[in-house]
C-alpha cells in the first residue's frame, strides 16, 4: 500500500490494519524463569546473543534463532546480581518487554510461564491456559478511577482459531508481585474473576499496550492455590513436568503461527 498522496503519514490505525494482514515474522517470548526458558532454547536451538541488545549492566538475556519463517527471540530477565535468583515479578517483566519492543519491533509477544490455578474455577495441575484477560490484584488505590487504573484490567488480543485448534483452556489471569496470596489479594483475585495467578502477565500487557504490540499469554499450572498442598512445595514438585507441557504447547503454537498473519490467529 502506497502512502497517502497528500503527504501525510499513515495513521496508527492504518498501520495496525496493515500489520493484521502481513505474515507474522518477529516473535518475542518473555519468560521469567530460566527453567521455563531452557526447554524452548533447546527445542529451537536458540543461541545466546553475545553482544547483548540491552544496555551494559542489565542482566537480561536474549536467545534467538529461526523456525520456518519466524524470527524467534526469547528474552529472559536473567538473575538478580545480588541474590542470584531469577528476576521474577512485574518490574523486570515490564522492563524487558519495553526494551525488547524498542530493540526488536516484534509483530507478536508471547508471555509464557508457570502459574497458580484455582481448582474452584476449573484449573488442574499441568493445564495450559491461553489467557483472555489480565488484571493486577495487589495495586489497591481506593480513590475513584485510580482504583480501576490500579486493577488495570485489559483484554488480550483475540486468537479464537489458535484456541480452538490447540484445544487449550481459556481463562482470566490475575498478576501480583507475591507467590503467596494475602486475604486482600484473594478478594481482588475473586473480583478479577481469575482462574489463574502469576507474577508477570499484567505487567507485560501494560508495557506491550503502550506500543499496541499484540500479546498472547500462555500459562501452565504448577500449583493449585485453593488445593491442599503448600504452594512452594507443589510448585517445585511439578515444575519439571509442567515446563515440559508448556514447551510442547509453545512448539504447537509456533507451528500454528508460522506463515499466518495476526487476523488468522
Ligand atoms: N519457589 C520458586 C520461585 C518461583 S517464583 C523457586 O524455587 O524458584 C514463581 C514464578 O512462577 C513466577 O514467575 C510466577 O509467575 C510463577 N508462579 C507459579 N505459581 C504461582 C502462584 N501460585 N502465584 C504466583 N505466581 C506463580
Short mmCIF file of C-alpha atoms and ligand atoms in Angstrom, two decimals:
data_model
loop_
_atom_site.label_atom_id
_atom_site.label_comp_id
_atom_site.label_asym_id
_atom_site.label_seq_id
_atom_site.Cartn_x
_atom_site.Cartn_y
_atom_site.Cartn_z
CA UNK A 1 0.00 0.00 0.00
CA UNK A 2 1.45 3.39 -1.03
CA UNK A 3 1.49 6.28 1.46
CA UNK A 4 -1.38 8.78 1.12
CA UNK A 5 -0.72 11.26 -1.73
CA UNK A 6 -1.37 14.34 0.36
CA UNK A 7 1.98 13.73 2.06
CA UNK A 8 0.54 12.75 5.44
CA UNK A 9 1.94 9.75 7.28
CA UNK A 10 -0.06 6.59 7.84
CA UNK A 11 -2.24 6.80 10.91
CA UNK A 12 -1.65 4.26 13.69
CA UNK A 13 -4.95 2.55 12.78
CA UNK A 14 -3.98 2.14 9.14
CA UNK A 15 -0.59 0.72 10.19
CA UNK A 16 -2.30 -1.69 12.60
CA UNK A 17 -4.74 -2.82 9.91
CA UNK A 18 -1.83 -3.44 7.51
CA UNK A 19 0.06 -5.41 10.19
CA UNK A 20 -3.01 -7.62 10.67
CA UNK A 21 -2.65 -8.76 7.05
CA UNK A 22 1.14 -9.30 6.98
CA UNK A 23 2.54 -12.73 7.89
CA UNK A 24 3.92 -12.70 11.43
CA UNK A 25 7.69 -12.55 11.27
CA UNK A 26 9.35 -11.42 14.52
CA UNK A 27 8.27 -13.04 17.77
CA UNK A 28 9.45 -12.13 21.25
CA UNK A 29 8.95 -14.62 24.07
CA UNK A 30 9.10 -13.04 27.52
CA UNK A 31 9.84 -15.81 30.03
CA UNK A 32 10.66 -15.08 33.68
CA UNK A 33 12.48 -18.19 34.84
CA UNK A 34 15.46 -20.00 33.35
CA UNK A 35 13.86 -23.38 33.98
CA UNK A 36 10.83 -22.25 31.95
CA UNK A 37 13.03 -20.86 29.14
CA UNK A 38 15.62 -23.62 28.62
CA UNK A 39 13.33 -26.30 27.10
CA UNK A 40 12.41 -23.80 24.36
CA UNK A 41 16.04 -22.72 23.88
CA UNK A 42 16.97 -26.38 23.31
CA UNK A 43 13.98 -27.23 21.13
CA UNK A 44 14.52 -24.35 18.70
CA UNK A 45 18.32 -24.42 19.10
CA UNK A 46 18.32 -20.77 20.03
CA UNK A 47 21.70 -19.18 20.67
CA UNK A 48 22.57 -16.63 23.27
CA UNK A 49 23.34 -13.18 21.86
CA UNK A 50 26.98 -12.47 22.82
CA UNK A 51 26.65 -8.70 22.18
CA UNK A 52 23.54 -8.13 24.20
CA UNK A 53 20.95 -5.84 22.65
CA UNK A 54 20.42 -4.40 26.07
CA UNK A 55 22.38 -1.68 27.87
CA UNK A 56 25.58 -2.77 29.60
CA UNK A 57 24.95 -3.85 33.17
CA UNK A 58 21.47 -5.31 32.55
CA UNK A 59 21.29 -8.99 33.47
CA UNK A 60 18.71 -9.59 30.72
CA UNK A 61 19.47 -12.39 28.27
CA UNK A 62 18.36 -12.71 24.64
CA UNK A 63 18.35 -16.05 22.86
CA UNK A 64 17.49 -16.08 19.17
CA UNK A 65 17.10 -18.24 16.11
CA UNK A 66 14.71 -19.01 13.27
CA UNK A 67 11.93 -21.53 12.83
CA UNK A 68 10.43 -21.78 9.35
CA UNK A 69 9.60 -18.13 8.51
CA UNK A 70 9.70 -16.95 12.09
CA UNK A 71 12.45 -14.95 13.77
CA UNK A 72 12.30 -16.18 17.33
CA UNK A 73 13.67 -14.15 20.23
CA UNK A 74 13.44 -15.39 23.77
CA UNK A 75 14.04 -12.78 26.44
CA UNK A 76 14.79 -13.96 29.96
CA UNK A 77 15.37 -11.21 32.55
CA UNK A 78 18.34 -13.15 33.93
CA UNK A 79 19.37 -13.42 37.54
CA UNK A 80 19.42 -10.79 40.24
CA UNK A 81 23.00 -9.53 40.58
CA UNK A 82 22.81 -9.52 44.39
CA UNK A 83 20.73 -12.58 45.23
CA UNK A 84 21.49 -14.79 42.24
CA UNK A 85 17.89 -15.90 41.68
CA UNK A 86 15.69 -15.44 38.59
CA UNK A 87 14.31 -11.92 38.17
CA UNK A 88 10.64 -12.90 38.54
CA UNK A 89 7.87 -10.36 39.06
CA UNK A 90 6.36 -7.30 37.44
CA UNK A 91 9.32 -4.88 37.49
CA UNK A 92 11.70 -7.00 35.40
CA UNK A 93 8.85 -8.23 33.20
CA UNK A 94 7.80 -4.71 32.21
CA UNK A 95 11.41 -3.52 31.77
CA UNK A 96 12.39 -6.37 29.43
CA UNK A 97 9.14 -6.05 27.49
CA UNK A 98 9.79 -2.33 26.97
CA UNK A 99 13.43 -2.86 25.98
CA UNK A 100 12.59 -5.76 23.64
CA UNK A 101 9.94 -3.74 21.84
CA UNK A 102 12.39 -0.87 21.34
CA UNK A 103 15.18 -3.15 20.09
CA UNK A 104 13.27 -5.77 18.09
CA UNK A 105 9.94 -4.23 16.99
CA UNK A 106 8.14 -7.59 17.33
CA UNK A 107 4.95 -8.46 15.45
CA UNK A 108 3.84 -10.56 18.41
CA UNK A 109 4.86 -11.02 22.04
CA UNK A 110 4.28 -14.32 23.82
CA UNK A 111 4.48 -14.16 27.61
CA UNK A 112 4.87 -17.77 28.69
CA UNK A 113 5.43 -19.31 32.09
CA UNK A 114 4.03 -21.11 35.07
CA UNK A 115 1.12 -20.02 37.23
CA UNK A 116 -1.03 -20.97 40.18
CA UNK A 117 -4.51 -22.25 39.36
CA UNK A 118 -7.85 -22.16 41.16
CA UNK A 119 -9.49 -25.58 41.14
CA UNK A 120 -12.80 -23.93 42.07
CA UNK A 121 -12.62 -22.24 38.65
CA UNK A 122 -11.73 -25.47 36.82
CA UNK A 123 -7.90 -25.35 36.78
CA UNK A 124 -5.85 -28.57 37.15
CA UNK A 125 -2.11 -29.15 37.53
CA UNK A 126 -0.42 -29.21 34.06
CA UNK A 127 -3.26 -27.40 32.31
CA UNK A 128 -2.01 -24.87 29.77
CA UNK A 129 -4.14 -21.73 29.53
CA UNK A 130 -4.44 -19.15 26.79
CA UNK A 131 -5.37 -16.01 28.72
CA UNK A 132 -8.45 -13.99 27.73
CA UNK A 133 -7.99 -11.07 30.14
CA UNK A 134 -5.32 -9.82 32.56
CA UNK A 135 -5.51 -7.62 35.69
CA UNK A 136 -3.48 -6.81 38.83
CA UNK A 137 -4.53 -7.94 42.30
CA UNK A 138 -2.07 -6.02 44.50
CA UNK A 139 -2.45 -2.43 43.35
CA UNK A 140 -5.15 -1.11 45.67
CA UNK A 141 -5.79 2.63 45.26
CA UNK A 142 -9.25 3.36 46.76
CA UNK A 143 -9.80 6.69 45.02
CA UNK A 144 -12.31 6.93 42.16
CA UNK A 145 -10.81 5.98 38.79
CA UNK A 146 -7.37 5.34 40.37
CA UNK A 147 -8.96 2.13 41.71
CA UNK A 148 -9.62 0.95 38.15
CA UNK A 149 -6.21 2.19 36.98
CA UNK A 150 -4.64 0.06 39.73
CA UNK A 151 -6.50 -3.08 38.69
CA UNK A 152 -5.54 -2.33 35.08
CA UNK A 153 -7.86 -4.96 33.58
CA UNK A 154 -7.42 -5.44 29.84
CA UNK A 155 -8.45 -7.96 27.26
CA UNK A 156 -5.69 -9.79 25.43
CA UNK A 157 -5.51 -9.99 21.66
CA UNK A 158 -8.20 -12.32 20.43
CA UNK A 159 -6.96 -15.63 18.97
CA UNK A 160 -10.08 -17.79 18.51
CA UNK A 161 -8.55 -20.09 15.87
CA UNK A 162 -5.44 -20.77 17.93
CA UNK A 163 -7.57 -21.53 21.00
CA UNK A 164 -9.76 -23.94 19.09
CA UNK A 165 -7.05 -25.67 17.04
CA UNK A 166 -4.77 -26.33 20.02
CA UNK A 167 -7.64 -27.19 22.32
CA UNK A 168 -6.27 -25.01 25.13
CA UNK A 169 -8.19 -23.83 28.16
CA UNK A 170 -9.15 -20.17 28.24
CA UNK A 171 -9.29 -18.13 31.45
CA UNK A 172 -8.58 -14.81 33.12
CA UNK A 173 -5.17 -14.17 34.69
CA UNK A 174 -4.50 -12.09 37.80
CA UNK A 175 -0.98 -10.75 38.44
CA UNK A 176 0.77 -9.64 41.63
CA UNK A 177 4.30 -9.47 43.00
CA UNK A 178 3.92 -12.25 45.58
CA UNK A 179 3.92 -16.01 45.21
CA UNK A 180 1.56 -16.36 48.17
CA UNK A 181 -1.89 -14.79 48.49
CA UNK A 182 -2.95 -12.37 51.23
CA UNK A 183 -6.67 -12.08 52.14
CA UNK A 184 -6.78 -8.73 50.29
CA UNK A 185 -5.18 -10.31 47.23
CA UNK A 186 -7.72 -13.11 47.37
CA UNK A 187 -10.63 -10.64 47.38
CA UNK A 188 -9.13 -8.84 44.36
CA UNK A 189 -8.49 -12.10 42.51
CA UNK A 190 -12.14 -13.07 43.03
CA UNK A 191 -13.22 -9.60 41.84
CA UNK A 192 -10.99 -10.12 38.77
CA UNK A 193 -12.82 -13.42 38.14
CA UNK A 194 -9.41 -15.06 37.65
CA UNK A 195 -8.82 -18.76 37.04
CA UNK A 196 -5.03 -18.44 37.30
CA UNK A 197 -2.50 -16.17 39.03
CA UNK A 198 1.08 -15.28 38.18
CA UNK A 199 3.70 -12.60 38.82
CA UNK A 200 4.27 -11.10 35.35
CA UNK A 201 1.32 -11.22 32.91
CA UNK A 202 -0.44 -7.89 33.54
CA UNK A 203 2.93 -6.08 33.63
CA UNK A 204 3.89 -7.46 30.20
CA UNK A 205 0.42 -6.44 28.96
CA UNK A 206 0.91 -2.91 30.28
CA UNK A 207 4.27 -2.38 28.55
CA UNK A 208 3.10 -4.00 25.29
CA UNK A 209 -0.12 -1.96 25.44
CA UNK A 210 1.83 1.31 25.45
CA UNK A 211 3.03 0.46 21.94
CA UNK A 212 -0.02 -1.56 20.81
CA UNK A 213 2.05 -4.71 20.30
CA UNK A 214 -0.27 -7.76 20.15
CA UNK A 215 0.50 -10.12 23.02
CA UNK A 216 -0.66 -13.59 23.99
CA UNK A 217 -0.22 -15.22 27.39
CA UNK A 218 0.43 -18.93 27.68
CA UNK A 219 0.45 -20.12 31.29
CA UNK A 220 0.87 -23.64 32.69
CA UNK A 221 -0.40 -24.57 36.14
CA UNK A 222 2.29 -25.72 38.63
CA UNK A 223 0.21 -25.41 41.82
CA UNK A 224 -3.38 -25.17 42.98
CA UNK A 225 -3.81 -22.09 45.13
CA UNK A 226 -7.02 -23.43 46.67
CA UNK A 227 -5.65 -27.00 46.91
CA UNK A 228 -4.35 -28.86 49.97
CA UNK A 229 -0.58 -28.67 49.41
CA UNK A 230 1.62 -25.67 50.29
CA UNK A 231 2.24 -23.60 47.13
CA UNK A 232 6.07 -23.67 47.21
CA UNK A 233 6.23 -27.45 47.74
CA UNK A 234 3.72 -28.11 44.96
CA UNK A 235 5.44 -25.62 42.62
CA UNK A 236 8.83 -27.33 42.99
CA UNK A 237 7.33 -30.83 42.72
CA UNK A 238 5.57 -30.06 39.43
CA UNK A 239 7.96 -27.61 37.79
CA UNK A 240 9.76 -30.18 35.56
CA UNK A 241 6.65 -31.88 34.16
CA UNK A 242 4.79 -28.61 33.76
CA UNK A 243 7.60 -26.83 31.90
CA UNK A 244 7.73 -29.84 29.53
CA UNK A 245 3.97 -29.47 28.87
CA UNK A 246 4.44 -25.72 28.37
CA UNK A 247 7.32 -26.31 25.93
CA UNK A 248 5.21 -28.72 23.86
CA UNK A 249 2.32 -26.25 23.72
CA UNK A 250 4.63 -23.40 22.69
CA UNK A 251 6.04 -25.59 19.90
CA UNK A 252 2.49 -26.32 18.70
CA UNK A 253 1.73 -22.60 18.82
CA UNK A 254 4.81 -21.82 16.67
CA UNK A 255 3.65 -24.42 14.14
CA UNK A 256 0.22 -22.84 14.05
CA UNK A 257 1.53 -19.27 13.76
CA UNK A 258 4.13 -19.95 11.07
CA UNK A 259 3.02 -18.42 7.75
CA UNK A 260 -0.08 -16.80 9.26
CA UNK A 261 -0.97 -13.18 9.87
CA UNK A 262 -2.47 -11.80 13.08
CA UNK A 263 -6.03 -11.77 11.76
CA UNK A 264 -5.82 -15.54 11.18
CA UNK A 265 -4.91 -16.40 14.78
N1 LIG B 1 9.86 -21.02 44.51
C1 LIG B 1 10.31 -20.77 43.17
C2 LIG B 1 10.14 -19.32 42.90
C3 LIG B 1 9.24 -19.13 41.79
S1 LIG B 1 8.51 -17.58 41.77
C4 LIG B 1 11.72 -21.28 43.01
O1 LIG B 1 12.13 -22.01 43.83
O2 LIG B 1 12.41 -20.94 42.01
C5 LIG B 1 7.11 -18.00 40.90
C6 LIG B 1 7.19 -17.91 39.41
O3 LIG B 1 6.26 -18.82 38.90
C7 LIG B 1 6.77 -16.54 38.87
O4 LIG B 1 7.44 -16.24 37.68
C8 LIG B 1 5.25 -16.68 38.68
O5 LIG B 1 4.78 -16.02 37.53
C9 LIG B 1 5.02 -18.19 38.56
N2 LIG B 1 4.03 -18.77 39.52
C10 LIG B 1 3.84 -20.11 39.65
N3 LIG B 1 2.89 -20.36 40.58
C11 LIG B 1 2.47 -19.17 41.05
C12 LIG B 1 1.50 -18.78 42.04
N4 LIG B 1 0.80 -19.66 42.72
N5 LIG B 1 1.34 -17.46 42.28
C13 LIG B 1 2.06 -16.55 41.59
N6 LIG B 1 2.98 -16.86 40.67
C14 LIG B 1 3.19 -18.15 40.37
#
